[in-house]
PDB file of C-alpha atoms in Angstrom:
ATOM      1  CA  MET A  20     181.865  84.701 -11.551  1.00  0.00           C
ATOM      2  CA  ASN A  21     184.008  88.041 -11.661  1.00  0.00           C
ATOM      3  CA  PHE A  22     182.802  91.258 -13.737  1.00  0.00           C
ATOM      4  CA  GLU A  23     184.568  90.513 -16.829  1.00  0.00           C
ATOM      5  CA  GLU A  24     182.514  86.884 -17.072  1.00  0.00           C
ATOM      6  CA  ASN A  25     179.303  88.564 -15.518  1.00  0.00           C
ATOM      7  CA  SER A  26     179.770  90.974 -18.373  1.00  0.00           C
ATOM      8  CA  THR A  27     180.173  88.562 -21.168  1.00  0.00           C
ATOM      9  CA  HIS A  28     177.447  86.364 -19.927  1.00  0.00           C
ATOM     10  CA  LEU A  29     175.584  89.591 -19.948  1.00  0.00           C
ATOM     11  CA  LEU A  30     176.089  90.949 -23.746  1.00  0.00           C
ATOM     12  CA  LYS A  31     175.687  87.331 -25.314  1.00  0.00           C
ATOM     13  CA  SER A  32     172.522  87.061 -23.247  1.00  0.00           C
ATOM     14  CA  VAL A  33     170.925  89.838 -25.286  1.00  0.00           C
ATOM     15  CA  GLY A  34     172.914  89.385 -28.508  1.00  0.00           C
ATOM     16  CA  LEU A  35     175.274  92.071 -28.203  1.00  0.00           C
ATOM     17  CA  LYS A  36     178.801  91.343 -29.288  1.00  0.00           C
ATOM     18  CA  CYS A  37     181.327  91.441 -26.355  1.00  0.00           C
ATOM     19  CA  THR A  38     183.499  95.000 -27.135  1.00  0.00           C
ATOM     20  CA  ARG A  39     185.854  95.972 -24.839  1.00  0.00           C
ATOM     21  CA  THR A  40     184.009  99.244 -24.557  1.00  0.00           C
ATOM     22  CA  ARG A  41     181.211  97.266 -23.609  1.00  0.00           C
ATOM     23  CA  MET A  42     182.726  95.488 -21.460  1.00  0.00           C
ATOM     24  CA  ASP A  43     183.893  98.036 -19.928  1.00  0.00           C
ATOM     25  CA  LEU A  44     180.794 100.189 -19.153  1.00  0.00           C
ATOM     26  CA  LEU A  45     179.044  97.484 -18.500  1.00  0.00           C
ATOM     27  CA  ALA A  46     181.842  96.870 -15.494  1.00  0.00           C
ATOM     28  CA  LEU A  47     181.613 100.147 -14.235  1.00  0.00           C
ATOM     29  CA  PHE A  48     177.816  99.777 -13.630  1.00  0.00           C
ATOM     30  CA  MET A  49     178.419  96.334 -12.182  1.00  0.00           C
ATOM     31  CA  LYS A  50     181.229  97.597  -9.538  1.00  0.00           C
ATOM     32  CA  ASN A  51     179.169 100.523  -8.561  1.00  0.00           C
ATOM     33  CA  GLU A  52     176.419 100.743  -6.056  1.00  0.00           C
ATOM     34  CA  HIS A  53     175.054 103.483  -7.653  1.00  0.00           C
ATOM     35  CA  ALA A  54     173.378 105.167 -11.224  1.00  0.00           C
ATOM     36  CA  LEU A  55     175.983 106.705 -13.036  1.00  0.00           C
ATOM     37  CA  SER A  56     175.939 109.486 -15.762  1.00  0.00           C
ATOM     38  CA  TYR A  57     177.654 109.968 -18.407  1.00  0.00           C
ATOM     39  CA  GLY A  58     179.832 112.612 -16.864  1.00  0.00           C
ATOM     40  CA  ASN A  59     180.692 109.500 -13.756  1.00  0.00           C
ATOM     41  CA  LEU A  60     181.838 107.103 -17.383  1.00  0.00           C
ATOM     42  CA  GLU A  61     184.450 109.695 -18.772  1.00  0.00           C
ATOM     43  CA  THR A  62     185.657 110.674 -15.122  1.00  0.00           C
ATOM     44  CA  LEU A  63     186.028 106.631 -14.209  1.00  0.00           C
ATOM     45  CA  THR A  64     187.119 105.987 -17.971  1.00  0.00           C
ATOM     46  CA  ASP A  65     189.642 108.832 -17.913  1.00  0.00           C
ATOM     47  CA  GLY A  66     187.717 109.913 -21.170  1.00  0.00           C
ATOM     48  CA  VAL A  67     189.317 106.697 -23.014  1.00  0.00           C
ATOM     49  CA  TYR A  68     185.594 106.690 -24.971  1.00  0.00           C
ATOM     50  CA  ASP A  69     184.633 109.150 -27.410  1.00  0.00           C
ATOM     51  CA  LYS A  70     181.174 110.552 -26.306  1.00  0.00           C
ATOM     52  CA  VAL A  71     179.061 109.055 -29.028  1.00  0.00           C
ATOM     53  CA  THR A  72     180.558 105.678 -28.506  1.00  0.00           C
ATOM     54  CA  VAL A  73     179.404 105.772 -24.531  1.00  0.00           C
ATOM     55  CA  TYR A  74     175.930 107.554 -25.318  1.00  0.00           C
ATOM     56  CA  ARG A  75     175.809 104.890 -27.908  1.00  0.00           C
ATOM     57  CA  THR A  76     176.575 102.465 -25.578  1.00  0.00           C
ATOM     58  CA  LEU A  77     173.909 103.576 -22.983  1.00  0.00           C
ATOM     59  CA  LYS A  78     171.224 103.695 -25.401  1.00  0.00           C
ATOM     60  CA  THR A  79     171.735  99.637 -26.440  1.00  0.00           C
ATOM     61  CA  PHE A  80     171.810  99.056 -22.985  1.00  0.00           C
ATOM     62  CA  GLU A  81     169.034 100.425 -22.726  1.00  0.00           C
ATOM     63  CA  GLU A  82     166.910  99.232 -25.706  1.00  0.00           C
ATOM     64  CA  LYS A  83     168.095  95.744 -24.295  1.00  0.00           C
ATOM     65  CA  GLY A  84     166.907  95.313 -21.498  1.00  0.00           C
ATOM     66  CA  ILE A  85     170.789  95.796 -19.184  1.00  0.00           C
ATOM     67  CA  LEU A  86     170.102  99.697 -17.947  1.00  0.00           C
ATOM     68  CA  HIS A  87     166.968 101.698 -17.137  1.00  0.00           C
ATOM     69  CA  GLU A  88     167.047 105.604 -16.582  1.00  0.00           C
ATOM     70  CA  VAL A  89     167.083 106.499 -13.090  1.00  0.00           C
ATOM     71  CA  MET A  90     165.287 110.284 -12.579  1.00  0.00           C
ATOM     72  CA  ASP A  91     166.447 112.474  -9.806  1.00  0.00           C
ATOM     73  CA  GLY A  92     165.735 115.752 -10.671  1.00  0.00           C
ATOM     74  CA  GLY A  93     169.525 116.305 -11.932  1.00  0.00           C
ATOM     75  CA  PRO A  94     170.531 117.322 -14.998  1.00  0.00           C
ATOM     76  CA  MET A  95     171.580 114.763 -15.893  1.00  0.00           C
ATOM     77  CA  VAL A  96     170.433 111.504 -16.634  1.00  0.00           C
ATOM     78  CA  LYS A  97     171.407 108.993 -14.672  1.00  0.00           C
ATOM     79  CA  TYR A  98     171.546 104.826 -15.186  1.00  0.00           C
ATOM     80  CA  GLY A  99     170.860 102.052 -13.526  1.00  0.00           C
ATOM     81  CA  LEU A 100     171.095  98.324 -14.021  1.00  0.00           C
ATOM     82  CA  CYS A 101     168.047  96.460 -14.635  1.00  0.00           C
ATOM     83  CA  SER A 102     167.205  94.061 -12.332  1.00  0.00           C
ATOM     84  CA  THR A 103     166.253  90.574 -14.237  1.00  0.00           C
ATOM     85  CA  GLY A 104     163.085  90.168 -16.342  1.00  0.00           C
ATOM     86  CA  CYS A 105     164.072  93.404 -17.919  1.00  0.00           C
ATOM     87  CA  SER A 106     164.209  92.862 -22.201  1.00  0.00           C
ATOM     88  CA  GLY A 107     164.541  95.027 -24.772  1.00  0.00           C
ATOM     89  CA  GLY A 108     162.084  98.330 -24.512  1.00  0.00           C
ATOM     90  CA  HIS A 109     159.775  96.075 -21.430  1.00  0.00           C
ATOM     91  CA  HIS A 110     161.250  97.892 -18.279  1.00  0.00           C
ATOM     92  CA  HIS A 111     160.261  96.340 -14.920  1.00  0.00           C
ATOM     93  CA  ASP A 112     161.984  98.183 -12.814  1.00  0.00           C
ATOM     94  CA  SER A 113     159.319  99.018 -10.800  1.00  0.00           C
ATOM     95  CA  HIS A 114     161.136 100.024  -7.846  1.00  0.00           C
ATOM     96  CA  ILE A 115     162.459 103.200  -5.969  1.00  0.00           C
ATOM     97  CA  HIS A 116     165.427 105.359  -6.216  1.00  0.00           C
ATOM     98  CA  PHE A 117     167.145 107.355  -3.513  1.00  0.00           C
ATOM     99  CA  LYS A 118     169.252 110.152  -3.673  1.00  0.00           C
ATOM    100  CA  CYS A 119     171.764 111.496  -1.393  1.00  0.00           C
ATOM    101  CA  ASP A 120     171.785 115.272  -0.441  1.00  0.00           C
ATOM    102  CA  ALA A 121     175.530 115.196   0.673  1.00  0.00           C
ATOM    103  CA  CYS A 122     177.535 113.264  -2.330  1.00  0.00           C
ATOM    104  CA  GLU A 123     174.541 113.285  -4.647  1.00  0.00           C
ATOM    105  CA  LYS A 124     175.011 109.717  -5.479  1.00  0.00           C
ATOM    106  CA  THR A 125     171.461 107.865  -6.516  1.00  0.00           C
ATOM    107  CA  PHE A 126     171.157 104.492  -5.488  1.00  0.00           C
ATOM    108  CA  CYS A 127     168.587 101.527  -7.046  1.00  0.00           C
ATOM    109  CA  MET A 128     166.444 100.541  -3.945  1.00  0.00           C
ATOM    110  CA  ASP A 129     164.987  97.452  -5.758  1.00  0.00           C
ATOM    111  CA  GLU A 130     164.019  95.552  -2.443  1.00  0.00           C
ATOM    112  CA  TYR A 131     160.784  97.881  -2.276  1.00  0.00           C
ATOM    113  CA  ARG A 132     159.070  98.216  -4.692  1.00  0.00           C
ATOM    114  CA  VAL A 133     157.136 101.543  -6.043  1.00  0.00           C
ATOM    115  CA  PRO A 134     153.848 101.271  -4.782  1.00  0.00           C
ATOM    116  CA  GLN A 135     150.085 100.163  -7.503  1.00  0.00           C
ATOM    117  CA  PHE A 136     147.455 102.653  -7.776  1.00  0.00           C
ATOM    118  CA  GLN A 137     144.421 103.390 -10.276  1.00  0.00           C
ATOM    119  CA  LEU A 138     144.854 105.479 -12.599  1.00  0.00           C
ATOM    120  CA  PRO A 139     141.831 107.323 -13.792  1.00  0.00           C
ATOM    121  CA  ALA A 140     139.979 105.548 -16.575  1.00  0.00           C
ATOM    122  CA  LYS A 141     140.645 108.358 -19.183  1.00  0.00           C
ATOM    123  CA  PHE A 142     144.814 108.440 -17.776  1.00  0.00           C
ATOM    124  CA  LYS A 143     147.505 106.354 -19.734  1.00  0.00           C
ATOM    125  CA  THR A 144     150.173 105.256 -18.031  1.00  0.00           C
ATOM    126  CA  ARG A 145     153.819 105.450 -19.602  1.00  0.00           C
ATOM    127  CA  LYS A 146     156.352 105.516 -16.822  1.00  0.00           C
ATOM    128  CA  VAL A 147     156.226 105.522 -12.789  1.00  0.00           C
ATOM    129  CA  SER A 148     159.310 107.032 -10.782  1.00  0.00           C
ATOM    130  CA  VAL A 149     159.559 107.139  -7.241  1.00  0.00           C
ATOM    131  CA  LEU A 150     162.585 109.368  -5.499  1.00  0.00           C
ATOM    132  CA  VAL A 151     163.730 108.882  -1.830  1.00  0.00           C
ATOM    133  CA  GLU A 152     165.874 111.781  -0.976  1.00  0.00           C
ATOM    134  CA  GLY A 153     167.990 112.015   2.213  1.00  0.00           C
ATOM    135  CA  VAL A 154     171.450 110.754   3.093  1.00  0.00           C
ATOM    136  CA  CYS A 155     172.720 107.376   2.610  1.00  0.00           C
ATOM    137  CA  GLU A 156     174.825 105.283   4.898  1.00  0.00           C
ATOM    138  CA  HIS A 157     177.601 106.791   3.670  1.00  0.00           C
ATOM    139  CA  CYS A 158     177.250 109.778   4.489  1.00  0.00           C
ATOM    140  CA  GLN A 159     176.564 109.150   7.561  1.00  0.00           C
ATOM    141  CA  THR A 160     179.217 107.868   9.513  1.00  0.00           C
TER     142      THR A 160
END
C-alpha cells in the first residue's frame, strides 16, 4: 500500500473522514522516521494549512490513537505515529525516544520498551517517558 492508501485505511478505521488536510498530515508522519512538531509540519507543507486547522488535526489524531506526544525536553511538542493497539484516550506507546544532539530529530524506538516499575502505594502513574540523547545513525557518518 502507498501512503495515501495507508492514510485512508487508518483514518476510516478510527471513524474519521478522509479530508485533504488529514490525508496530507498523516502521510507526512508516515513518510518521516522521526517525530514532527507543528513547525516541522508548517515547513513540510509550505504553510498551506492554517495553524488552527493543523493543531485541531493533531489533537484529533491524538484523541483517536493515531499519534502520541513525544516529550524530548524541547520547547515544542512533537508527535509520533502510534503503534498498533492505541485507541482514543488509551495510548500503549510505552517505548523509549531518542533525540539526536546533532540534527535535533527525535525518534520513536518501538523495539525498546520502557521498563516496568512499581511506585509506592500513595503514587499513581499518569504517564511515563524515557528519553535517550546522543547522535543518530545519519549524523554519525
